[in-house]
Structures are given as C-alpha cells and as structure tokens.
mmCIF file of C-alpha atoms and ligand atoms in Angstrom:
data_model
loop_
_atom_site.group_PDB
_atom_site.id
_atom_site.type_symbol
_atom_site.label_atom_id
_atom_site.label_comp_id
_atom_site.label_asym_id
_atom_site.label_seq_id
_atom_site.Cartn_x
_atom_site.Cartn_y
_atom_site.Cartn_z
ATOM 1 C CA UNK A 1 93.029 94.038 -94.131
ATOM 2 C CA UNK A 2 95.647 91.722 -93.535
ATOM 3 C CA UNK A 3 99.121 91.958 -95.384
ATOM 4 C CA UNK A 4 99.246 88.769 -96.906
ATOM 5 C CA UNK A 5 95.255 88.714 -97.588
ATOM 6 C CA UNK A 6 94.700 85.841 -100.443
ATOM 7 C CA UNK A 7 98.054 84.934 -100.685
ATOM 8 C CA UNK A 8 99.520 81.135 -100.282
ATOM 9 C CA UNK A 9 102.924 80.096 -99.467
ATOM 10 C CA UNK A 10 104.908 77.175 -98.660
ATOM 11 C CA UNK A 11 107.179 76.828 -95.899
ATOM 12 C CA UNK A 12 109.909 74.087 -95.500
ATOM 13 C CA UNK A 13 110.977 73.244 -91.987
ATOM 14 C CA UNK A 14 107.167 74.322 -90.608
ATOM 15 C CA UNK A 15 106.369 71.869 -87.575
ATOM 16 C CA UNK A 16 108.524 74.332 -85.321
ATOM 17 C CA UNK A 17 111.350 76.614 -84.615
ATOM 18 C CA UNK A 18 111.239 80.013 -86.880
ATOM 19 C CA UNK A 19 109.027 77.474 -89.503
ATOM 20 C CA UNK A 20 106.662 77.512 -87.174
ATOM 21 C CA UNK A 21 106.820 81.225 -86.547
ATOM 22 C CA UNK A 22 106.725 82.162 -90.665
ATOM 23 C CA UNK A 23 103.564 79.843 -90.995
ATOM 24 C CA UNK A 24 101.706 81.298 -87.265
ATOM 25 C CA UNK A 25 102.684 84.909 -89.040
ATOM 26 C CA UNK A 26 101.101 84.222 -92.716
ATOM 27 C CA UNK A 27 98.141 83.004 -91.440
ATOM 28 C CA UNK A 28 97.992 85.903 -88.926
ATOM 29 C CA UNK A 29 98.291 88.212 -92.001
ATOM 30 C CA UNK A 30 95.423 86.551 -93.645
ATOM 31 C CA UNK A 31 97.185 84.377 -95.874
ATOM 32 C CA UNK A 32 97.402 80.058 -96.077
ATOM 33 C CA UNK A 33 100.065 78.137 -95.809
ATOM 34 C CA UNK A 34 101.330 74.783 -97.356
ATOM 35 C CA UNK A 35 103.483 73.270 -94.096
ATOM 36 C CA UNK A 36 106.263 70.853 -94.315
ATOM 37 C CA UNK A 37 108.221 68.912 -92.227
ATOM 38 C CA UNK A 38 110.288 65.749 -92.045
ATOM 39 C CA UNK A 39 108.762 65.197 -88.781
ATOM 40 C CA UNK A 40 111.976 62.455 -87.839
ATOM 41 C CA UNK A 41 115.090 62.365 -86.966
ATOM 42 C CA UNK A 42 118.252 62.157 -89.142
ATOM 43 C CA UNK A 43 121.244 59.900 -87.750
ATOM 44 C CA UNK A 44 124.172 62.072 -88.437
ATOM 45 C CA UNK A 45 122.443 65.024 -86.917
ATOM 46 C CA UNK A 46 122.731 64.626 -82.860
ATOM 47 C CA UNK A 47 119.499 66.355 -81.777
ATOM 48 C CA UNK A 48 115.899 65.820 -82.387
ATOM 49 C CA UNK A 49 113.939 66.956 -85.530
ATOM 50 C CA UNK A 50 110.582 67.876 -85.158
ATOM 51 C CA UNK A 51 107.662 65.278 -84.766
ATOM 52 C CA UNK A 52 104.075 64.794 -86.512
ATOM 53 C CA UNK A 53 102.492 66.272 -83.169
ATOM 54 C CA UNK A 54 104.589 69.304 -83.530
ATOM 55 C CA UNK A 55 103.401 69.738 -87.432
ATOM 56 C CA UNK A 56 99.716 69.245 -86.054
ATOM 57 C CA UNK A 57 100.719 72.266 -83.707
ATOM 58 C CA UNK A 58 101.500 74.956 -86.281
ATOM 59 C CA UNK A 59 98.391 73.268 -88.331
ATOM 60 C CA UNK A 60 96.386 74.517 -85.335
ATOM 61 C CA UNK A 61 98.089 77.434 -84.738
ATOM 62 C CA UNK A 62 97.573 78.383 -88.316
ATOM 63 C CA UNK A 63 93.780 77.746 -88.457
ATOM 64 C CA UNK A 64 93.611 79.647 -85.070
ATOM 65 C CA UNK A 65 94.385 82.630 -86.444
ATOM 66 C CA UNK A 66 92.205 82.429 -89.298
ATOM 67 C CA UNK A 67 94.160 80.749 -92.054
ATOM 68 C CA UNK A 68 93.831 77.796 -93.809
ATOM 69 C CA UNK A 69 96.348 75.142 -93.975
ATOM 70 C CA UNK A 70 97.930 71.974 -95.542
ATOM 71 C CA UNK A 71 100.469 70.396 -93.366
ATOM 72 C CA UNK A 72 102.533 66.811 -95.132
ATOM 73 C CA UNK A 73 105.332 64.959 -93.740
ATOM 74 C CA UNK A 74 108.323 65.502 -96.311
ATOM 75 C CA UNK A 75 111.598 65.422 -96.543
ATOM 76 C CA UNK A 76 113.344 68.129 -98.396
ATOM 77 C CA UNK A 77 115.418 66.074 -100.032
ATOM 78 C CA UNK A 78 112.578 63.842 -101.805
ATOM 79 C CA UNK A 79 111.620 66.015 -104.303
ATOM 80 C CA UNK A 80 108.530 64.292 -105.373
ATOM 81 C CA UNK A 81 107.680 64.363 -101.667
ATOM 82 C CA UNK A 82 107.363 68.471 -102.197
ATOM 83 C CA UNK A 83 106.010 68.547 -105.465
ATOM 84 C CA UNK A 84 102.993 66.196 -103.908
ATOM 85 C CA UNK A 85 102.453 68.591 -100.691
ATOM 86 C CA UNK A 86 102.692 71.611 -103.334
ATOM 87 C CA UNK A 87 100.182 70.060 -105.556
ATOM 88 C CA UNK A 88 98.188 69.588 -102.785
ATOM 89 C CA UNK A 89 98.196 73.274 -101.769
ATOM 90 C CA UNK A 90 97.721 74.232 -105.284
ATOM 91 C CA UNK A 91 94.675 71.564 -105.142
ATOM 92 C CA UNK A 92 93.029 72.759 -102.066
ATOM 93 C CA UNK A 93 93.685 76.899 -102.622
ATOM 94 C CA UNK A 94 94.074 77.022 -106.182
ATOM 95 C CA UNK A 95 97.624 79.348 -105.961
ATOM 96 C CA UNK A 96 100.807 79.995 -104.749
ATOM 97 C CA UNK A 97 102.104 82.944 -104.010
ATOM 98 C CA UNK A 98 105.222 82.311 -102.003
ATOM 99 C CA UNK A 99 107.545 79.788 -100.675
ATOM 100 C CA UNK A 100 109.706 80.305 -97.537
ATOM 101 C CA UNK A 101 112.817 77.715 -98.116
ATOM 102 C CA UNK A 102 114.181 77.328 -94.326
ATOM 103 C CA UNK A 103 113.788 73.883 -93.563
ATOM 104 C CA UNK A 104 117.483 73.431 -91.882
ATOM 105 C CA UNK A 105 119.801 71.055 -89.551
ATOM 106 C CA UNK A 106 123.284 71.820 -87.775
ATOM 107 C CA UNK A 107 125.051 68.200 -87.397
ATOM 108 C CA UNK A 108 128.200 69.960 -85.376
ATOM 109 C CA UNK A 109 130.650 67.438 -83.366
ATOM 110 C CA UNK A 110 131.134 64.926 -85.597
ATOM 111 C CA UNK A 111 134.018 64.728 -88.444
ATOM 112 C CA UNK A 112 131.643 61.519 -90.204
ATOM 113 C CA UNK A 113 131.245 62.422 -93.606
ATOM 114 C CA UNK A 114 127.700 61.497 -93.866
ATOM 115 C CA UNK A 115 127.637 64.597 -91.612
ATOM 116 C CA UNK A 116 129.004 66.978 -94.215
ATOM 117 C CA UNK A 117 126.423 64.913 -97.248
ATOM 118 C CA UNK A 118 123.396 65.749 -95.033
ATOM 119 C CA UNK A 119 123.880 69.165 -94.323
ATOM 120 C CA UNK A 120 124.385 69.796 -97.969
ATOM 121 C CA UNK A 121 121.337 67.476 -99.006
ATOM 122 C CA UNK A 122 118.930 69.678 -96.628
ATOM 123 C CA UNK A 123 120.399 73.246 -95.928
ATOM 124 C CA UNK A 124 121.066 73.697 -99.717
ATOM 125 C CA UNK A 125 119.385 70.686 -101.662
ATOM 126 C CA UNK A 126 115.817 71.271 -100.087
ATOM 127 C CA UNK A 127 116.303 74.823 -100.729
ATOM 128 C CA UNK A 128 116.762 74.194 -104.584
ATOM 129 C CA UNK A 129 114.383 71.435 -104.426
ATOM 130 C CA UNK A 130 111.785 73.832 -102.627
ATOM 131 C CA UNK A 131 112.295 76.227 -105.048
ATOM 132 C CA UNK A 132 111.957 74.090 -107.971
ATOM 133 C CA UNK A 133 108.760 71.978 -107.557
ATOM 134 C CA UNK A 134 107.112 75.526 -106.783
ATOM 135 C CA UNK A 135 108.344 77.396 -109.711
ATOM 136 C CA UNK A 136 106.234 76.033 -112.160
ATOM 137 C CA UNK A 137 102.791 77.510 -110.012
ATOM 138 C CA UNK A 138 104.850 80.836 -108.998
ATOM 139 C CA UNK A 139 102.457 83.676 -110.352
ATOM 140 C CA UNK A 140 103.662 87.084 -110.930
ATOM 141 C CA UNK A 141 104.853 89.386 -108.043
ATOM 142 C CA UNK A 142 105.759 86.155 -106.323
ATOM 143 C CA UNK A 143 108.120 86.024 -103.684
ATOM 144 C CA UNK A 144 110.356 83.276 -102.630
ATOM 145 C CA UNK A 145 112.896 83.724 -99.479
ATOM 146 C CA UNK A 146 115.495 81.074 -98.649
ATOM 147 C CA UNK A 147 117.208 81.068 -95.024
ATOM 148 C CA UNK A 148 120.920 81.746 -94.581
ATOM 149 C CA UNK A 149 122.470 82.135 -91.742
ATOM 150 C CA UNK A 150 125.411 84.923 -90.749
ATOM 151 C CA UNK A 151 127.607 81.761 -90.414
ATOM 152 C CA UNK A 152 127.463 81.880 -93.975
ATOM 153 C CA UNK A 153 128.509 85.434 -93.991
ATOM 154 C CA UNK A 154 131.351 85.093 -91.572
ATOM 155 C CA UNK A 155 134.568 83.143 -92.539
ATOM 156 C CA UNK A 156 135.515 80.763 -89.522
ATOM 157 C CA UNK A 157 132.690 80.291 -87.541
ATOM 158 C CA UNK A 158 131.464 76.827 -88.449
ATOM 159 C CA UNK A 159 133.759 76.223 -91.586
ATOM 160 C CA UNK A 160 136.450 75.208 -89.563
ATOM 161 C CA UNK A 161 137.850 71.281 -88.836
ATOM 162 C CA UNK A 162 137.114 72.190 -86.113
ATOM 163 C CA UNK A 163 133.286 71.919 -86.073
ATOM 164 C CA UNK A 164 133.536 68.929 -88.096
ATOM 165 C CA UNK A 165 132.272 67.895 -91.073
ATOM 166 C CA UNK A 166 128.723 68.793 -90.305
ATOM 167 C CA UNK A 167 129.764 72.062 -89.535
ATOM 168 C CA UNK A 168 131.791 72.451 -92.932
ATOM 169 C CA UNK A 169 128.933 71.439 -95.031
ATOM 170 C CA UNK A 170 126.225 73.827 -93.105
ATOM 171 C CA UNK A 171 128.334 76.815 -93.969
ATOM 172 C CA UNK A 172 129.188 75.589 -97.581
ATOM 173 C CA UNK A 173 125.589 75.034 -97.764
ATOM 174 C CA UNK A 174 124.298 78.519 -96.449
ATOM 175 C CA UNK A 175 127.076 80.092 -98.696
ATOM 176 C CA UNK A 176 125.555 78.599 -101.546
ATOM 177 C CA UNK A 177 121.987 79.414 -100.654
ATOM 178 C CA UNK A 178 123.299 83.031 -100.995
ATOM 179 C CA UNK A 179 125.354 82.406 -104.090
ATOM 180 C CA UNK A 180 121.847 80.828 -105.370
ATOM 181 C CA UNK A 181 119.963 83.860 -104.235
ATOM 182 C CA UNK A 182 121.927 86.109 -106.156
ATOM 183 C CA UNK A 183 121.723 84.608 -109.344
ATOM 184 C CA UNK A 184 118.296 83.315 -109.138
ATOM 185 C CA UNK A 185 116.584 86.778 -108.353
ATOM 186 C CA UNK A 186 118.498 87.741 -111.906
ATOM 187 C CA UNK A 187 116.820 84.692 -113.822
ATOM 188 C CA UNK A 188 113.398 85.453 -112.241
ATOM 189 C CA UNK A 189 113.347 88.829 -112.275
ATOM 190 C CA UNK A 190 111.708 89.708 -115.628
ATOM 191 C CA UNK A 191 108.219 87.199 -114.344
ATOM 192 C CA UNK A 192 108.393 89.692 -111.787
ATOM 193 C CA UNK A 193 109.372 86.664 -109.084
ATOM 194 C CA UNK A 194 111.483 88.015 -106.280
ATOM 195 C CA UNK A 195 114.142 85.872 -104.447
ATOM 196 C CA UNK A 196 115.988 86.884 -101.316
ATOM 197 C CA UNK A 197 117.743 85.534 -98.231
ATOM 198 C CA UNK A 198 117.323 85.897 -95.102
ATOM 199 C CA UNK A 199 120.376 85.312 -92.444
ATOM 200 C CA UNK A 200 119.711 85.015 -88.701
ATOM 201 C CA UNK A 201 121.927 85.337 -85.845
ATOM 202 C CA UNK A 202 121.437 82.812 -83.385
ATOM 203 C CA UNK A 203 117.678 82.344 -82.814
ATOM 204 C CA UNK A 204 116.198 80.849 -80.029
ATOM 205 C CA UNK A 205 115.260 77.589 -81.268
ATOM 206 C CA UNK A 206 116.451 73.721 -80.982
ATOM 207 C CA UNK A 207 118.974 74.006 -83.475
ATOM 208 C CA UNK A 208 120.710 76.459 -80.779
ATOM 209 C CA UNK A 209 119.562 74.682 -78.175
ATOM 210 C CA UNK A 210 121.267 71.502 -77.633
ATOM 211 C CA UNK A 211 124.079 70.036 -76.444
ATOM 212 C CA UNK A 212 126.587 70.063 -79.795
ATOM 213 C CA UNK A 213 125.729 73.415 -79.997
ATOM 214 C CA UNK A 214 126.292 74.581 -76.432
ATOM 215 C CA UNK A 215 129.770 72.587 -77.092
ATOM 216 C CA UNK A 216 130.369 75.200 -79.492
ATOM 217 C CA UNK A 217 130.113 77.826 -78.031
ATOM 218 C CA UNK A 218 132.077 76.299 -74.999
ATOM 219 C CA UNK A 219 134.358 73.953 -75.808
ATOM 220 C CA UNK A 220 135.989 74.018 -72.688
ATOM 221 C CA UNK A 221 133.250 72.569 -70.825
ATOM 222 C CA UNK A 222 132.928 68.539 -71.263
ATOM 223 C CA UNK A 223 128.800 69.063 -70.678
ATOM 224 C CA UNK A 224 127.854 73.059 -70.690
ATOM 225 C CA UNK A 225 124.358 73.817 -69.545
ATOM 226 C CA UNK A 226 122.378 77.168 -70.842
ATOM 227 C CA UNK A 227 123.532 79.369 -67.791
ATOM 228 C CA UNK A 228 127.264 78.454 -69.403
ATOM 229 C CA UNK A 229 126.380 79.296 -72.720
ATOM 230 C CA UNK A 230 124.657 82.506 -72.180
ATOM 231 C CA UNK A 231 127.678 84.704 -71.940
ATOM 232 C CA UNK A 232 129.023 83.387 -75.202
ATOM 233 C CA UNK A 233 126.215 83.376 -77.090
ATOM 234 C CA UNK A 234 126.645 87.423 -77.741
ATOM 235 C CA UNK A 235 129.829 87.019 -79.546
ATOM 236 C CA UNK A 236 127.466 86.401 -82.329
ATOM 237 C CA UNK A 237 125.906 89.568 -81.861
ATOM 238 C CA UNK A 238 126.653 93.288 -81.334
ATOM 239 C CA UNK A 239 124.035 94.583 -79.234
ATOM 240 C CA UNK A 240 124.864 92.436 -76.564
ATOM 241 C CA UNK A 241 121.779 89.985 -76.744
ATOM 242 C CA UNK A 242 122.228 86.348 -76.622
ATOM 243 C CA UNK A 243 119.855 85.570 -79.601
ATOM 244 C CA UNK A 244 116.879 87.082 -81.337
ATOM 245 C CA UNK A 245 113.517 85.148 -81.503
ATOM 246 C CA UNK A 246 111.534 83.199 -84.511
ATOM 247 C CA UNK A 247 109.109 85.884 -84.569
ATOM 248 C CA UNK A 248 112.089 88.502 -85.288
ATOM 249 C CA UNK A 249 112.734 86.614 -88.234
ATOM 250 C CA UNK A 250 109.109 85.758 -88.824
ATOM 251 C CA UNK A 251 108.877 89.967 -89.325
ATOM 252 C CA UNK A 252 111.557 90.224 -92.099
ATOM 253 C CA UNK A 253 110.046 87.106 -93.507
ATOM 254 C CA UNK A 254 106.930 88.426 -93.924
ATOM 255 C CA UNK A 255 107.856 91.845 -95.468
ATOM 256 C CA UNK A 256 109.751 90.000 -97.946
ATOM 257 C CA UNK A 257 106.835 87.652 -98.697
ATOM 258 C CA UNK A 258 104.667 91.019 -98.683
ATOM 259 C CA UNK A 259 104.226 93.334 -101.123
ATOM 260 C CA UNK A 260 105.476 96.287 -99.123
ATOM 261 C CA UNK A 261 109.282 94.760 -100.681
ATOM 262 C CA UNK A 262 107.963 94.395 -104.139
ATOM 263 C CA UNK A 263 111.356 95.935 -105.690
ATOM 264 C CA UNK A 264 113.145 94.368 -103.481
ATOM 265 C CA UNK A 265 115.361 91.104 -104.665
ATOM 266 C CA UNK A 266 118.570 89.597 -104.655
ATOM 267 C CA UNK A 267 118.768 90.829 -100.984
ATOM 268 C CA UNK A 268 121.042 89.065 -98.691
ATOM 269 C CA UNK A 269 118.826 90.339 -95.350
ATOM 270 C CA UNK A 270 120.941 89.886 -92.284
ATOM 271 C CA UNK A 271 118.311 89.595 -89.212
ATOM 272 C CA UNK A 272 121.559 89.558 -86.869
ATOM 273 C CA UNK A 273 121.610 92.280 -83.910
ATOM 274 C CA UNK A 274 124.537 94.164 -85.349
ATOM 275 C CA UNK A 275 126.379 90.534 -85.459
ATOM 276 C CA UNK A 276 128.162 91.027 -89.033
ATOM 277 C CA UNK A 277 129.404 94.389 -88.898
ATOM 278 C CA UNK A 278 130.542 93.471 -85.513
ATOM 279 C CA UNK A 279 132.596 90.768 -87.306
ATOM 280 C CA UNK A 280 133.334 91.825 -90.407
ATOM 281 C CA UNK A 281 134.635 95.572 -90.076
ATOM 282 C CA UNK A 282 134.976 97.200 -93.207
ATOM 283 C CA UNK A 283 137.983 97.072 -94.857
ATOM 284 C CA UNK A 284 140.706 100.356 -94.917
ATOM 285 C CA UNK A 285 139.318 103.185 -97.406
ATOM 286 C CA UNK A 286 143.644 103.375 -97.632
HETATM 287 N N1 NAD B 301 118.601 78.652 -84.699
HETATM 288 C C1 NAD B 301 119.649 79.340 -85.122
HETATM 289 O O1 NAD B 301 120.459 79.807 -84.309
HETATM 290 C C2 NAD B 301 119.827 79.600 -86.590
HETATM 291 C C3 NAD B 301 120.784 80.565 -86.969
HETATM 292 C C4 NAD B 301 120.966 80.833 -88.326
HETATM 293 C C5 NAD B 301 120.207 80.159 -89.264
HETATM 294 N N2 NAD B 301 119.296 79.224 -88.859
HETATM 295 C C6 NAD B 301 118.511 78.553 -89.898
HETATM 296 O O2 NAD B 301 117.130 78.754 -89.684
HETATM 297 C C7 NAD B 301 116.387 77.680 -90.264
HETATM 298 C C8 NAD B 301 115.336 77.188 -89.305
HETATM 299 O O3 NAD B 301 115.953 76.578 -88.184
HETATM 300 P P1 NAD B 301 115.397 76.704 -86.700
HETATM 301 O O4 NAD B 301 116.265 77.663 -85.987
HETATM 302 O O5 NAD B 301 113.942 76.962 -86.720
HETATM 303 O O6 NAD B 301 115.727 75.237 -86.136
HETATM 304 P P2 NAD B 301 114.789 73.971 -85.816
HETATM 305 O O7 NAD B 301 115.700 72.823 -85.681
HETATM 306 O O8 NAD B 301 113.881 74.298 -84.693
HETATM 307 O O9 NAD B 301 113.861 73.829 -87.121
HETATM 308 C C9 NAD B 301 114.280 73.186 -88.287
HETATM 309 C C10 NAD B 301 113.082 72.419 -88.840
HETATM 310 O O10 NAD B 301 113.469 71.801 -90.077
HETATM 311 C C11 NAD B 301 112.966 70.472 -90.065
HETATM 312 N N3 NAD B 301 113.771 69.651 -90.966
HETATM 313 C C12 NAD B 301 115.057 69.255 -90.812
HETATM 314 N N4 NAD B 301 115.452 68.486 -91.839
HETATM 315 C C13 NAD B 301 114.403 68.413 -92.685
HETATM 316 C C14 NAD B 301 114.196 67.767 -93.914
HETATM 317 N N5 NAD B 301 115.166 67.020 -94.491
HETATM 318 N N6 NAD B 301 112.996 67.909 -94.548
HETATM 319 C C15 NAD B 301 112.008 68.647 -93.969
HETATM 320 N N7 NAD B 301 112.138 69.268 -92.780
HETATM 321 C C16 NAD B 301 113.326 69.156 -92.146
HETATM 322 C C17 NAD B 301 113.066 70.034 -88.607
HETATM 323 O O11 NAD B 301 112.255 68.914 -88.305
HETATM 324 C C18 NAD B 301 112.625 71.315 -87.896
HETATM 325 O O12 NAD B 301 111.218 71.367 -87.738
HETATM 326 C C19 NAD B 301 117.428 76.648 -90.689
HETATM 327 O O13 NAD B 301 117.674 76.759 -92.075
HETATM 328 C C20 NAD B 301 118.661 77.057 -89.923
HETATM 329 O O14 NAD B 301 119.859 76.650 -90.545
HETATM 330 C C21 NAD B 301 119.094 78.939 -87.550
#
C-alpha cells in the first residue's frame, strides 16, 4: 500500500530540480501526477530553465515507478495554459487530489525591472494561478502545498538593492506565497481542502547552482566556482550542511500531500537544517 494510492496531483515546475523530485515521489507512493513545465528560458532570468527532454525525464521517471502521468509545456503565468494541462489530468484520471505549486526562478544580479515583474509573475502569480484553475476539481481532504523559501522568512537576504530587482521581487513574492497560505487554508478549510507552505533552505538544484547565485554568496569573487561557494553556503543553515536535497523536500511534500497531515493547514513548514532559528533568534522574554 502506497501512501498516495489513487490519488492525483499537479505539480508546477516538474521537468527537474525538487519538481522533479515531488512528481518521482508521488508516483513512487502510488499516486499520478499532472507535470508542468515551461520547458524555456526567460530573458531576465540569467540561467537556464528546464527543457522538453528534461519534462520527458520525470515523465519516465514517473511511469518507472509505477505511476501514470501527464506531462504539458506551460507557463505558469498563462493561466489557460494550466487550466488545459489540468483538464487534461482530470480527462485522463478522472480526479485531483492535490497540487504542489513550486514552479520557481531566482533572476539575482540584475537591477532591470523586468527582473523584479518576472519573479512576481512566476514565484507568486503561477502559484495563485496553480491554485486557481485546480480549485474548481479539488475534492474533499484535498491538499494543496505552495513553495516558499526561508528567504522569505528572513529579512535581508535577497530583499536587499543589493540583489537587485530580481532578488526584491523573489522575496516579495515568497512572502506573499506565505501571506496567501495563511489566509487561503482559512477560506478552504470548511471543504476540508488543506493549504500549506513549504520553505527550503538552499537545495541542491540549478536555481543554486549557477553563476548569479554563486555571486551571492561571494561577492568578492569576480567568477566563484563551487569549491568557493561551499563554505558560504552554510550560513544559510545551522547544522553546518551546505544544502539539503530535492528529495528532503520531496519527504515533507509528500506528508503534506498525504493523509498522515490531514489536520494539518495553514503551516508555514520550514525544510531548512536549523537555518531560521539560526537567523532569527527569538526575541527577549524581558
Ligand atoms: N534551490 C534552492 O536553493 C531553493 C531554495 C528555496 C526555495 N526554492 C524554491 O523551490 C522551487 C523549485 O526550485 P528548484 O530548486 O527545483 O529550481 P529549478 O530551477 O531546478 O526548478 C524550477 C523549475 O521551474 C520551471 N519554471 C520556471 N519558470 C516557469 C514558468 N513560468 N512556468 C512553468 N515552469 C517554470 C523551470 O523550468 C524549472 O524546471 C522554486 O519555487 C524555488 O524558488 C529553491
């Protein structure tokens, strides 16, 4: 018996990276998956996106261990675009039982403000957008989980000039995906629909891997490599490790699309080795 045995969900953001990780783990747990991805790059965001060969990868992946799957190029922002791939889903299994909102890009090192619009229009429109063209096939006990990030949680780490304008809009974005989170698990609570968030540390992917990134975390080098990096990377962290993988995420993903958390909503789940307490100490009882 698998956890997620007859269940569906649709997951944003699915050709690679933790998408990849959340669709490999549903279909693992006996559940299908409706896949997305944009599958192309966007021009304010300096690093690849995922391509169509990498979609056809979790596609396999997901049939390989047992699940079926659905797997559309869209772009979060193109509502239509989701409501299609959804209907297609609901087509093909006939339900839909979760969606996992995660789809995500980090334009850092730039101050253009199409940076700041595109961050926005992804990390927080194709979360509401995700959530909205699924709504209307949510059943009851239906679970939908929307990825954060702790940059969200912490004041000053990418919502600084600093970072540019990309970086401004990712945390205004993630902050509202939590905001969002909040509220929404009140308005869906009595159809028995959960909503939480889920906020990684850094996670060894190719949003953290890349050269704006590594910039971040060392802007005193003109071109830092990984071995650079890797001693900064903790400060996001309080155990010490550099970064947590997709499939630690992929584990607090599934419990929340699982029944197992089935009074648990409005949760603002931080998947971050320690990293928030680390940097946000709690304030003096007096
Ligand atoms: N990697 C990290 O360190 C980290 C830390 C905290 C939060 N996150 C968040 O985790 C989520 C997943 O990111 P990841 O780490 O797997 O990075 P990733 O870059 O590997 O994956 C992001 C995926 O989203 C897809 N995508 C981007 N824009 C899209 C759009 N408009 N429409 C559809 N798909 C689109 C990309 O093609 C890619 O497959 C993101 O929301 C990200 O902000 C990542």
């Amino acid at each position: 018996m698998g956890r997620m045995d007859g269940k569906v969900v649709f997951i944003t953001g699915a050709a690679r990276g933790q998408g990849r990780a959340h669709a490999v783990r549903v279909a693992a747990e006996g559940g299908d998956v409706v896949a997305v991805d944009l599958c192309a790059d966007i021009a304010s965001t300096p690093y690849p996106m995922a391509t169509r060969d990498d979609l056809d990868e979790t596609a396999r992946l997901v049939k390989e261990r047992g699940g079926r799957v659905v797997a559309q190029v869209a772009d979060v922002r193109d509502r239509a675009a989701l409501a299609a791939a959804v209907a297609e889903g609901i087509a093909q299994f006939g339900r839909l039982d979760g969606v996992v909102a995660q789809a995500g890009i980090c334009p850092l090192g730039t101050t253009a403000p199409q940076a700041f619009i595109d961050a926005v229009g992804v990390d927080f429109g194709g979360v509401f957008n995700a959530v909205d063209v699924a709504l209307p096939h949510l059943l009851s006990g239906a679970s939908i989980v929307a990825t954060g990030s702790l940059a969200a949680l912490i004041p000053g780490t990418l919502d600084s000039a600093a970072k540019g304008s990309g970086g401004l809009g990712y945390a205004w974005a993630k902050r509202a995906v939590a905001s969002l989170v909040h509220d929404l698990a009140v308005v869906l609570a009595a159809q028995s629909i959960r909503v939480n968030a889920v906020h990684p540390t850094n996670v060894n992917t190719d949003m953290l891997n890349n050269d704006v990134m590594y910039r971040a975390f060392r802007p005193d080098l003109a071109e830092p490599t990984l071995e650079d990096v890797l001693p900064s990377f903790p400060a996001m962290t309080a155990t010490g490790d550099p970064y947590v993988e997709p499939e630690d995420i992929a584990d607090a993903v599934l419990f929340l699309l699982s029944d197992e958390s089935r009074f648990i909503t409005g949760t603002q789940l931080r998947v971050d080795a320690g990293g928030y307490v680390k940097l946000r100490p709690q304030a003096p009882a007096f």
